[in-house]
Tab-separated table of N, CA and C in Angstrom:
chain	number	residue	atom	x	y	z
Z	1	VAL	N	50.292	94.106	151.654
Z	1	VAL	CA	50.369	92.498	152.682
Z	1	VAL	C	49.287	91.882	152.358
Z	2	GLU	N	48.961	91.249	152.128
Z	2	GLU	CA	48.258	89.977	152.662
Z	2	GLU	C	48.226	89.705	154.614
Z	3	GLU	N	47.087	89.790	154.728
Z	3	GLU	CA	47.129	89.763	156.691
Z	3	GLU	C	48.543	88.627	156.771
Z	4	ASP	N	48.121	87.111	155.575
Z	4	ASP	CA	49.404	85.424	156.799
Z	4	ASP	C	50.131	86.044	155.768
Z	5	GLU	N	50.473	87.145	155.183
Z	5	GLU	CA	52.912	87.337	155.274
Z	5	GLU	C	53.219	88.186	156.520
Z	6	ILE	N	53.907	88.391	155.819
Z	6	ILE	CA	55.018	88.174	157.685
Z	6	ILE	C	56.804	88.956	156.426
Z	7	LEU	N	56.334	90.280	156.525
Z	7	LEU	CA	57.589	90.672	156.246
Z	7	LEU	C	59.025	90.634	158.029
Z	8	ARG	N	59.744	89.182	157.777
Z	8	ARG	CA	61.341	89.799	159.125
Z	8	ARG	C	62.139	90.263	158.971
Z	9	PHE	N	63.203	90.856	159.626
Z	9	PHE	CA	64.313	91.623	158.764
Z	9	PHE	C	65.484	91.146	160.234
Z	10	GLU	N	66.289	90.778	160.022
Z	10	GLU	CA	67.746	90.239	160.765
Z	10	GLU	C	68.850	91.188	160.395
Z	11	ILE	N	68.861	92.008	161.985
Z	11	ILE	CA	69.774	92.777	162.066
Z	11	ILE	C	71.708	93.340	162.482
Z	12	GLU	N	72.202	92.708	161.450
Z	12	GLU	CA	74.236	92.365	162.698
Z	12	GLU	C	74.838	93.624	162.786
Z	13	TYR	N	75.414	93.347	163.759
Z	13	TYR	CA	76.177	94.965	164.060
Z	13	TYR	C	77.564	94.279	164.838
Z	14	ARG	N	77.963	94.615	165.113
Z	14	ARG	CA	79.325	95.121	165.601
Z	14	ARG	C	78.904	95.785	166.950
Z	15	THR	N	78.720	94.829	167.867
Z	15	THR	CA	78.973	94.578	169.646
Z	15	THR	C	79.447	95.442	170.178
Z	16	GLY	N	81.482	95.743	169.853
Z	16	GLY	CA	81.861	97.385	169.961
Z	16	GLY	C	81.505	98.566	170.280
Z	17	LEU	N	80.652	98.271	168.725
Z	17	LEU	CA	80.406	99.698	168.219
Z	17	LEU	C	79.192	100.686	168.535
Z	18	PHE	N	78.336	99.452	168.740
Z	18	PHE	CA	76.675	100.433	168.826
Z	18	PHE	C	75.692	99.335	170.155
Z	19	LYS	N	76.054	100.308	171.533
Z	19	LYS	CA	74.539	99.613	172.492
Z	19	LYS	C	73.644	98.548	171.930
Z	20	GLU	N	73.193	97.081	172.675
Z	20	GLU	CA	72.369	97.044	172.491
Z	20	GLU	C	70.335	97.853	171.612
Z	21	ALA	N	70.641	98.980	173.235
Z	21	ALA	CA	69.648	99.873	172.892
Z	21	ALA	C	69.367	100.620	171.045
Z	22	ALA	N	70.516	101.258	171.073
Z	22	ALA	CA	70.490	101.642	170.077
Z	22	ALA	C	70.633	101.164	168.797
Z	23	ILE	N	70.333	99.809	169.058
Z	23	ILE	CA	69.834	99.267	168.182
Z	23	ILE	C	69.040	98.154	167.821
Z	24	GLU	N	68.061	98.102	169.434
Z	24	GLU	CA	66.614	98.116	168.506
Z	24	GLU	C	65.781	98.870	168.178
Z	25	ARG	N	66.536	100.770	168.472
Z	25	ARG	CA	65.778	101.717	168.610
Z	25	ARG	C	65.516	101.667	166.601
Z	26	PHE	N	67.029	101.781	166.048
Z	26	PHE	CA	67.060	101.238	164.762
Z	26	PHE	C	66.301	100.695	164.109
Z	27	GLY	N	65.845	99.067	164.798
Z	27	GLY	CA	64.436	98.316	164.020
Z	27	GLY	C	63.651	98.827	164.243
Z	28	GLY	N	63.436	99.670	165.297
Z	28	GLY	CA	61.579	100.638	165.219
Z	28	GLY	C	61.636	101.649	164.012
Z	29	TYR	N	63.278	102.410	164.335
Z	29	TYR	CA	62.673	103.295	163.226
Z	29	TYR	C	62.256	102.075	161.372
Z	30	PHE	N	62.788	101.810	161.203
Z	30	PHE	CA	62.865	100.218	160.120
Z	30	PHE	C	61.587	100.161	159.465
Z	31	ARG	N	61.633	99.589	161.360
Z	31	ARG	CA	59.683	98.998	160.893
Z	31	ARG	C	58.306	100.038	160.708
Z	32	HIS	N	58.955	100.664	161.043
Z	32	HIS	CA	57.677	101.218	160.994
Z	32	HIS	C	57.969	102.828	160.354
Z	33	LEU	N	59.320	102.831	158.646
Z	33	LEU	CA	58.955	103.344	157.353
Z	33	LEU	C	58.851	101.762	156.798
Z	34	ALA	N	58.461	99.834	156.861
Z	34	ALA	CA	57.899	99.588	156.052
Z	34	ALA	C	56.869	99.758	156.464
Z	35	GLU	N	55.997	99.941	157.810
Z	35	GLU	CA	54.664	100.062	157.965
Z	35	GLU	C	54.335	100.584	157.264
Z	36	VAL	N	54.790	102.215	157.048
Z	36	VAL	CA	54.082	103.055	156.598
Z	36	VAL	C	54.819	103.184	155.492
Z	37	VAL	N	55.333	102.702	154.839
Z	37	VAL	CA	55.480	102.527	153.296
Z	37	VAL	C	54.298	101.233	151.876
Z	38	LEU	N	54.185	100.962	153.803
Z	38	LEU	CA	53.305	99.298	152.503
Z	38	LEU	C	52.033	99.528	153.241
Z	39	GLU	N	51.993	100.579	153.852
Z	39	GLU	CA	50.186	101.432	154.225
Z	39	GLU	C	49.912	102.171	152.084
Z	40	ASP	N	51.764	103.062	152.185
Z	40	ASP	CA	50.972	103.972	151.216
Z	40	ASP	C	52.113	103.686	150.069
Z	41	VAL	N	52.636	103.081	149.445
Z	41	VAL	CA	53.979	102.971	148.272
Z	41	VAL	C	54.093	104.516	147.821
Z	42	ASN	N	53.173	104.825	147.900
Z	42	ASN	CA	53.308	106.391	147.343
Z	42	ASN	C	54.011	108.164	147.726
Z	43	ILE	N	54.079	107.182	149.026
Z	43	ILE	CA	53.937	108.674	149.835
Z	43	ILE	C	56.056	108.837	149.817
Z	44	LYS	N	56.627	109.790	150.426
Z	44	LYS	CA	57.357	110.270	149.976
Z	44	LYS	C	57.716	110.082	150.266
Z	45	ILE	N	59.618	109.664	151.168
Z	45	ILE	CA	59.819	109.676	152.029
Z	45	ILE	C	60.210	111.263	152.838
Z	46	SER	N	60.281	111.875	152.052
Z	46	SER	CA	60.207	113.441	153.131
Z	46	SER	C	59.156	113.890	153.769
Z	47	ASP	N	58.295	113.216	153.145
Z	47	ASP	CA	56.256	112.761	153.524
Z	47	ASP	C	56.320	112.055	155.214
Z	48	ILE	N	57.355	110.619	155.862
Z	48	ILE	CA	57.455	110.125	156.537
Z	48	ILE	C	57.369	110.199	157.919
Z	49	GLU	N	56.615	110.567	158.919
Z	49	GLU	CA	57.369	111.155	159.774
Z	49	GLU	C	58.221	110.071	161.380
Z	50	LEU	N	60.094	110.358	161.131
Z	50	LEU	CA	60.745	109.657	161.719
Z	50	LEU	C	60.056	108.454	163.090
Z	51	LEU	N	59.959	110.222	163.861
Z	51	LEU	CA	60.174	109.521	165.200
Z	51	LEU	C	59.675	109.366	165.497
Z	52	LEU	N	58.977	108.447	166.297
Z	52	LEU	CA	57.885	107.407	166.837
Z	52	LEU	C	56.960	108.503	168.255
Z	53	LYS	N	55.453	108.228	167.836
Z	53	LYS	CA	54.724	109.530	169.097
Z	53	LYS	C	56.240	109.114	170.446
Z	54	GLU	N	56.250	108.041	171.119
Z	54	GLU	CA	57.261	108.786	172.803
Z	54	GLU	C	58.460	109.014	172.160
Z	55	GLU	N	59.206	109.249	171.479
Z	55	GLU	CA	60.501	109.625	171.055
Z	55	GLU	C	59.770	111.270	170.688
Z	56	ASN	N	59.284	110.933	170.111
Z	56	ASN	CA	59.196	113.019	169.451
Z	56	ASN	C	57.687	114.300	170.802
Z	57	ARG	N	57.433	113.464	171.944
Z	57	ARG	CA	57.136	113.521	173.394
Z	57	ARG	C	57.806	113.667	173.882
Z	58	GLN	N	58.708	113.144	174.642
Z	58	GLN	CA	60.143	113.199	175.448
Z	58	GLN	C	60.901	113.687	174.099
Z	59	LEU	N	61.092	114.913	173.180
Z	59	LEU	CA	61.741	116.176	172.460
Z	59	LEU	C	61.261	117.206	173.016
Z	60	LEU	N	59.802	116.952	173.112
Z	60	LEU	CA	58.963	117.766	173.133
Z	60	LEU	C	58.830	118.823	174.617
Z	61	SER	N	58.206	117.559	174.772
Z	61	SER	CA	57.662	118.163	176.612
Z	61	SER	C	59.162	117.281	177.241
Z	62	ASP	N	60.106	116.714	177.442
Z	62	ASP	CA	60.658	116.170	178.616
Z	62	ASP	C	62.276	117.204	179.013
Z	63	PHE	N	62.380	116.952	177.531
Z	63	PHE	CA	64.047	117.518	177.138
Z	63	PHE	C	64.036	119.350	176.777
Z	64	ASN	N	62.793	119.985	176.773
Z	64	ASN	CA	62.391	120.969	177.040
Z	64	ASN	C	61.123	121.652	178.029
Z	65	ASP	N	61.732	120.737	178.957
Z	65	ASP	CA	61.576	121.851	180.313
Z	65	ASP	C	62.357	121.920	181.156
Z	66	THR	N	62.616	123.523	181.537
Z	66	THR	CA	63.749	124.499	181.616
Z	66	THR	C	63.071	124.110	183.787
Z	67	GLU	N	62.009	123.786	183.619
Z	67	GLU	CA	61.737	124.765	185.036
Z	67	GLU	C	62.674	122.727	186.227
């Protein structure tokens, strides 16, 4: 992708079914996937880390804290 090109997307959803925060999180996942694939078009989907760094940290440390 050339620097002057921009990838934009819009998500339409039923507000009665999803909270805005969940849709923002899904949008973040989609943006992350797009960035990874644009960096390496030959990458396998199974090789892409879906969780963002902050979510991974939260799962590994915060939710695993038993004290």
